[in-house]
């Protein structure tokens, strides 16, 4: 439910993440301003925002009336002075340190009452972002969402060494009030939490291929139909407790010495990249990607998240 003392949310950047975040916040009743850098950027943000709601309407998660009500909460601007009274600011601009730091200087010059400045960066460290700021370092957090943030509930809030608890708490509470499942990391580490887990799994999956033990299709089958579905309703550690930690210990002592501990992209990936088989965008990667397979993938990728749709859509 919307937090009473958060009256104005600002979203800087009108790309994929910015538009999706604006959909999320207006969808949960927050007056939201998107700051664009060009007419084209504004048009793109507006189109992407409408697409978010169009998809939700198609899936019967939101009615047209509700979408119109949410749209009324959205403003666009090119001018930082229009977000001077924002209570929280989500920075969703290109993944370049200098671009983000330039935005922070403009925020510092214009915005006087924000309690948290949350960067949606995928990979930049909260320490590096804060160190480049000339003021308000204590209000900077990373709030790393998964794409698209209006559908995928998880967000990891990461503190820098300068961040005050109050700023992390504000980001946490605002995101949670919009139905997100949020964690706070007390200090930054590459990949935050979820990508560390994801890439540890990928490293072993590629190791299995390189060892000639199984093909990619069979590894995907193993994941989709063995333990992955379990983890949408119970946690990894809950499951280990259920199995018994004595059993976990004996499996780990026997198995871990055989797992991959490589520390760079493996030859399997290097070879595909060298051949320009980059995946969907070149039509071939690990798999072949004809147009119809791409669309089928997009639908299947979004499907598991629809059950989490839980917005508190404003009633008037
Ligand atoms: N796309 C994802 O899957 C994803 C997931 C999680 C986090 N993120 C992060 O969210 C942030 C935004 O990503 P996105 O996917 O929305 O990107 P995008 O390219 O769709 O949008 C980037 C936005 O930055 C703006 N911008 C401002 N100054 C710019 C400049 N000098 N150069 C380029 N762009 C400039 C653009 O106008 C645009 O509005 C990035 O930090 C990204 O790493 C992306």
Coordinates of C-alpha atoms and ligand atoms in Angstrom, one line a residue:
X1 CA 0.0 0.0 0.0
X2 CA 1.2 3.5 -0.9
X3 CA 3.2 5.2 1.9
X4 CA 1.5 8.4 3.1
X5 CA 4.6 10.6 3.3
X6 CA 5.9 9.8 -0.2
X7 CA 4.0 12.3 -2.4
X8 CA 6.2 12.4 -5.4
X9 CA 8.4 9.8 -7.1
X10 CA 10.8 10.9 -9.8
X11 CA 12.1 8.5 -12.5
X12 CA 15.1 9.8 -14.5
X13 CA 15.5 8.2 -17.9
X14 CA 12.7 7.1 -20.2
X15 CA 14.2 3.8 -21.5
X16 CA 13.0 0.2 -20.8
X17 CA 13.7 0.3 -17.1
X18 CA 12.5 3.9 -16.5
X19 CA 9.2 3.3 -18.2
X20 CA 8.6 0.1 -16.4
X21 CA 9.4 1.7 -13.0
X22 CA 7.0 4.5 -13.8
X23 CA 4.3 1.9 -14.6
X24 CA 5.0 0.2 -11.3
X25 CA 4.8 3.4 -9.2
X26 CA 1.8 5.0 -10.9
X27 CA 0.2 1.5 -10.8
X28 CA 0.5 1.6 -7.1
X29 CA -0.9 5.1 -6.7
X30 CA 2.2 7.3 -6.6
X31 CA 2.4 10.6 -8.5
X32 CA 5.4 10.0 -10.7
X33 CA 7.4 12.3 -12.9
X34 CA 9.6 10.9 -15.7
X35 CA 12.5 13.1 -16.6
X36 CA 13.5 12.8 -20.3
X37 CA 16.6 14.2 -22.1
X38 CA 15.0 14.7 -25.6
X39 CA 11.7 14.7 -27.4
X40 CA 12.5 11.3 -28.8
X41 CA 13.3 10.0 -25.4
X42 CA 10.0 11.4 -24.0
X43 CA 8.1 9.7 -26.9
X44 CA 9.9 6.4 -26.3
X45 CA 9.2 6.5 -22.6
X46 CA 5.5 7.3 -23.2
X47 CA 5.2 4.5 -25.7
X48 CA 7.0 2.0 -23.4
X49 CA 4.9 3.0 -20.5
X50 CA 1.7 2.5 -22.5
X51 CA 3.0 -0.9 -23.7
X52 CA 3.4 -2.0 -20.1
X53 CA -0.2 -1.2 -19.4
X54 CA -1.4 -2.6 -22.8
X55 CA 0.2 -5.9 -21.9
X56 CA -1.4 -6.0 -18.5
X57 CA -4.8 -5.2 -20.0
X58 CA -4.4 -8.0 -22.6
X59 CA -3.6 -10.4 -19.7
X60 CA -6.7 -9.2 -17.8
X61 CA -4.6 -8.0 -14.9
X62 CA -5.6 -4.4 -15.3
X63 CA -8.8 -2.8 -16.7
X64 CA -8.7 0.1 -19.2
X65 CA -10.3 2.4 -16.6
X66 CA -7.6 1.5 -14.1
X67 CA -4.9 2.1 -16.7
X68 CA -6.3 5.5 -17.4
X69 CA -6.4 6.4 -13.7
X70 CA -2.8 5.4 -13.3
X71 CA -1.8 7.4 -16.5
X72 CA -3.2 10.5 -14.8
X73 CA -0.6 10.1 -12.1
X74 CA 2.2 10.4 -14.7
X75 CA 4.0 13.6 -15.8
X76 CA 6.9 14.1 -18.1
X77 CA 9.5 16.8 -18.0
X78 CA 12.9 17.9 -19.3
X79 CA 13.5 20.2 -16.4
X80 CA 15.0 19.1 -13.0
X81 CA 13.2 21.9 -11.2
X82 CA 9.9 19.9 -11.8
X83 CA 11.3 17.1 -9.6
X84 CA 12.6 19.5 -6.9
X85 CA 10.1 18.2 -4.4
X86 CA 10.5 14.5 -5.2
X87 CA 10.7 12.4 -2.0
X88 CA 12.6 9.6 -3.8
X89 CA 14.4 9.5 -7.1
X90 CA 15.0 6.4 -9.2
X91 CA 17.9 7.0 -11.7
X92 CA 17.4 4.7 -14.7
X93 CA 19.8 6.2 -17.3
X94 CA 22.4 4.5 -19.5
X95 CA 24.9 2.1 -17.8
X96 CA 27.8 4.6 -17.9
X97 CA 29.4 6.0 -14.7
X98 CA 30.0 9.5 -16.2
X99 CA 26.4 9.8 -17.4
X100 CA 25.0 8.7 -14.0
X101 CA 27.3 11.1 -12.1
X102 CA 26.3 14.0 -14.3
X103 CA 22.6 13.2 -13.5
X104 CA 23.5 13.2 -9.8
X105 CA 25.0 16.7 -10.0
X106 CA 21.8 18.0 -11.6
X107 CA 19.8 16.3 -8.9
X108 CA 22.0 17.9 -6.2
X109 CA 21.7 21.3 -7.8
X110 CA 17.9 21.1 -8.1
X111 CA 16.3 18.7 -5.7
X112 CA 16.1 19.7 -2.1
X113 CA 14.0 17.2 -0.2
X114 CA 14.7 13.7 -1.6
X115 CA 15.3 11.0 1.1
X116 CA 16.8 8.4 -1.2
X117 CA 18.4 8.4 -4.7
X118 CA 18.2 4.9 -6.0
X119 CA 20.2 3.8 -9.1
X120 CA 18.9 0.9 -11.1
X121 CA 22.4 0.1 -12.3
X122 CA 22.9 -3.5 -13.3
X123 CA 26.5 -3.7 -12.3
X124 CA 28.1 -0.5 -11.2
X125 CA 29.2 -0.5 -7.5
X126 CA 27.3 1.7 -5.1
X127 CA 30.7 2.8 -3.7
X128 CA 31.9 4.0 -7.1
X129 CA 28.6 5.9 -7.7
X130 CA 28.7 7.5 -4.3
X131 CA 32.4 8.4 -4.5
X132 CA 31.8 10.3 -7.7
X133 CA 29.1 12.5 -6.0
X134 CA 29.9 15.9 -4.6
X135 CA 26.9 15.9 -2.2
X136 CA 24.2 13.7 -0.8
X137 CA 26.4 10.5 -0.9
X138 CA 24.6 9.3 2.2
X139 CA 21.3 9.1 0.2
X140 CA 22.6 7.0 -2.7
X141 CA 21.7 3.4 -2.9
X142 CA 21.6 0.9 -5.7
X143 CA 18.1 -0.6 -6.3
X144 CA 18.8 -3.3 -8.9
X145 CA 15.6 -4.6 -10.4
X146 CA 15.1 -7.4 -12.9
X147 CA 13.6 -6.7 -16.2
X148 CA 10.7 -5.8 -16.5
X149 CA 10.5 -4.3 -13.0
X150 CA 6.8 -3.8 -13.1
X151 CA 6.4 -7.6 -13.3
X152 CA 9.4 -9.2 -11.7
X153 CA 9.0 -8.7 -7.9
X154 CA 12.7 -8.9 -6.8
X155 CA 14.8 -5.8 -6.1
X156 CA 18.2 -5.8 -4.4
X157 CA 18.9 -2.5 -2.5
X158 CA 22.7 -2.1 -2.0
X159 CA 24.3 0.3 0.4
X160 CA 27.6 2.0 -0.3
X161 CA 30.0 2.7 2.5
X162 CA 28.5 6.2 2.8
X163 CA 24.8 5.2 2.7
X164 CA 22.8 6.1 5.8
X165 CA 20.3 3.4 7.0
X166 CA 17.5 5.9 6.6
X167 CA 18.0 6.1 2.8
X168 CA 18.2 2.3 2.4
X169 CA 15.1 2.0 4.6
X170 CA 13.2 4.6 2.5
X171 CA 14.1 2.8 -0.8
X172 CA 13.1 -0.5 0.8
X173 CA 9.8 0.7 2.1
X174 CA 8.8 2.5 -1.1
X175 CA 9.6 -0.6 -3.3
X176 CA 7.9 -2.9 -0.8
X177 CA 4.8 -0.7 -0.8
X178 CA 4.7 -1.2 -4.6
X179 CA 4.5 -5.0 -4.0
X180 CA 8.2 -5.7 -4.6
X181 CA 10.2 -8.4 -2.8
X182 CA 13.2 -6.4 -1.5
X183 CA 16.5 -7.3 0.2
X184 CA 19.1 -4.9 1.5
X185 CA 22.8 -5.7 0.9
X186 CA 25.0 -4.1 3.6
X187 CA 27.9 -3.6 1.2
X188 CA 28.4 -4.0 -2.6
X189 CA 29.8 -7.0 -4.3
X190 CA 29.9 -7.6 -8.1
X191 CA 26.7 -9.2 -9.3
X192 CA 24.9 -8.3 -6.1
X193 CA 23.1 -11.4 -4.9
X194 CA 20.9 -12.8 -7.6
X195 CA 23.4 -12.6 -10.5
X196 CA 26.1 -14.2 -8.3
X197 CA 23.7 -17.2 -7.9
X198 CA 22.7 -17.2 -11.5
X199 CA 26.2 -17.2 -12.9
X200 CA 27.4 -19.8 -10.4
X201 CA 24.7 -22.1 -11.9
X202 CA 25.6 -21.1 -15.5
X203 CA 29.3 -21.8 -14.8
X204 CA 28.5 -25.4 -13.8
X205 CA 26.0 -25.9 -16.6
X206 CA 28.7 -25.0 -19.2
X207 CA 31.2 -27.2 -17.3
X208 CA 28.8 -30.1 -17.8
X209 CA 28.6 -29.4 -21.6
X210 CA 32.4 -29.1 -21.8
X211 CA 32.9 -32.3 -19.9
X212 CA 30.7 -34.1 -22.5
X213 CA 28.2 -35.1 -19.8
X214 CA 25.0 -33.6 -21.3
X215 CA 23.7 -31.3 -24.1
X216 CA 22.2 -27.8 -23.5
X217 CA 18.7 -29.1 -24.1
X218 CA 19.1 -31.8 -21.5
X219 CA 20.6 -29.4 -19.0
X220 CA 17.6 -27.0 -19.5
X221 CA 15.2 -30.0 -19.1
X222 CA 16.9 -30.9 -15.9
X223 CA 16.6 -27.4 -14.5
X224 CA 13.0 -26.8 -15.6
X225 CA 11.6 -30.1 -14.4
X226 CA 13.7 -30.9 -11.3
X227 CA 14.5 -28.4 -8.6
X228 CA 13.7 -25.0 -10.3
X229 CA 9.9 -25.1 -9.8
X230 CA 10.4 -25.8 -6.1
X231 CA 12.2 -22.6 -5.6
X232 CA 9.2 -20.5 -6.6
X233 CA 7.5 -21.6 -3.4
X234 CA 10.2 -22.7 -0.9
X235 CA 13.7 -21.3 -0.3
X236 CA 17.0 -23.0 -1.0
X237 CA 17.9 -23.0 2.7
X238 CA 14.5 -24.2 3.7
X239 CA 15.0 -27.1 1.3
X240 CA 18.4 -28.0 2.8
X241 CA 17.0 -28.0 6.3
X242 CA 14.2 -30.3 5.1
X243 CA 16.8 -32.6 3.5
X244 CA 19.0 -32.7 6.7
X245 CA 22.3 -30.8 7.0
X246 CA 24.2 -34.0 7.7
X247 CA 23.2 -35.3 4.2
X248 CA 24.0 -31.9 2.7
X249 CA 27.5 -32.1 4.3
X250 CA 28.3 -35.5 2.9
X251 CA 27.1 -34.6 -0.6
X252 CA 29.1 -31.4 -0.6
X253 CA 32.3 -33.1 0.6
X254 CA 32.0 -35.7 -2.2
X255 CA 30.6 -33.4 -5.0
X256 CA 32.2 -30.0 -4.7
X257 CA 35.8 -31.1 -5.7
X258 CA 34.3 -32.1 -9.1
X259 CA 32.5 -28.8 -9.8
X260 CA 33.9 -26.0 -11.9
X261 CA 35.8 -23.3 -10.1
X262 CA 36.9 -21.3 -13.3
X263 CA 37.3 -17.6 -13.0
X264 CA 36.8 -16.3 -16.6
X265 CA 34.2 -17.0 -19.4
X266 CA 34.7 -20.6 -20.5
X267 CA 35.9 -21.7 -24.0
X268 CA 32.4 -22.8 -24.9
X269 CA 31.1 -19.2 -24.6
X270 CA 34.3 -17.7 -26.1
X271 CA 34.0 -19.8 -29.2
X272 CA 30.4 -18.9 -29.8
X273 CA 31.2 -15.2 -29.4
X274 CA 34.2 -15.4 -31.7
X275 CA 31.9 -17.0 -34.4
X276 CA 29.4 -14.1 -33.8
X277 CA 26.8 -16.6 -32.6
X278 CA 25.6 -14.2 -30.0
X279 CA 22.1 -15.6 -29.4
X280 CA 18.7 -14.2 -30.4
X281 CA 20.1 -11.0 -31.8
X282 CA 22.2 -12.8 -34.4
X283 CA 19.7 -15.7 -34.9
X284 CA 22.0 -18.3 -33.4
X285 CA 23.7 -18.8 -30.0
X286 CA 23.5 -22.0 -28.0
X287 CA 20.2 -22.5 -29.9
X288 CA 18.8 -21.4 -33.3
X289 CA 16.4 -18.4 -33.1
X290 CA 13.8 -18.1 -35.9
X291 CA 11.3 -15.3 -35.4
X292 CA 8.5 -17.5 -34.0
X293 CA 10.9 -19.0 -31.4
X294 CA 11.7 -15.5 -30.2
X295 CA 8.0 -14.6 -29.6
X296 CA 7.4 -18.0 -27.9
X297 CA 10.3 -17.3 -25.6
X298 CA 9.1 -13.9 -24.7
X299 CA 5.7 -15.3 -23.7
X300 CA 7.2 -18.1 -21.7
X301 CA 9.7 -15.8 -20.0
X302 CA 6.9 -13.5 -18.7
X303 CA 4.4 -16.2 -17.8
X304 CA 5.8 -17.3 -14.4
X305 CA 5.8 -13.7 -13.1
X306 CA 2.1 -13.0 -13.9
X307 CA 1.0 -14.9 -10.8
X308 CA 2.9 -12.4 -8.6
X309 CA 0.9 -9.4 -10.0
X310 CA -0.2 -7.7 -6.8
X311 CA -0.5 -3.9 -7.5
X312 CA -2.5 -1.8 -5.2
X313 CA -4.1 0.2 -8.1
X314 CA -5.6 3.5 -7.0
X315 CA -9.4 3.4 -6.9
X316 CA -10.0 7.0 -7.8
Ligands
LIG1 N1 17.5 -3.6 -19.4 C1 17.7 -4.4 -18.4 O1 17.5 -5.7 -18.5 C2 18.1 -3.9 -17.1 C3 17.8 -4.6 -15.9 C4 18.2 -4.1 -14.7 C5 18.8 -2.9 -14.6 N2 19.1 -2.2 -15.8 C6 19.8 -0.9 -15.7 O2 18.8 0.2 -15.8 C7 19.4 1.4 -16.3 C8 18.7 1.8 -17.6 O3 18.7 0.7 -18.5 P1 17.6 0.6 -19.7 O4 17.7 -0.8 -20.1 O5 16.4 1.3 -19.4 O6 18.4 1.5 -20.8 P2 17.8 2.3 -22.1 O7 18.9 2.4 -23.1 O8 16.5 1.6 -22.5 O9 17.5 3.7 -21.5 C9 18.5 4.6 -21.0 C10 18.0 5.9 -20.7 O10 19.2 6.8 -20.4 C11 19.0 8.0 -21.0 N3 20.3 8.8 -21.1 C12 20.5 9.9 -20.5 N4 21.7 10.4 -20.8 C13 22.2 9.5 -21.7 C14 23.5 9.5 -22.3 N5 24.4 10.4 -22.2 N6 23.7 8.4 -23.1 C15 22.8 7.4 -23.3 N7 21.6 7.4 -22.6 C16 21.3 8.5 -21.8 C17 18.4 7.7 -22.3 O11 17.7 8.8 -22.9 C18 17.3 6.6 -21.9 O12 16.2 7.3 -21.4 C19 20.9 1.0 -16.7 O13 21.7 1.3 -15.6 C20 20.8 -0.6 -16.7 O14 22.0 -1.2 -16.5 C21 18.7 -2.6 -17.0

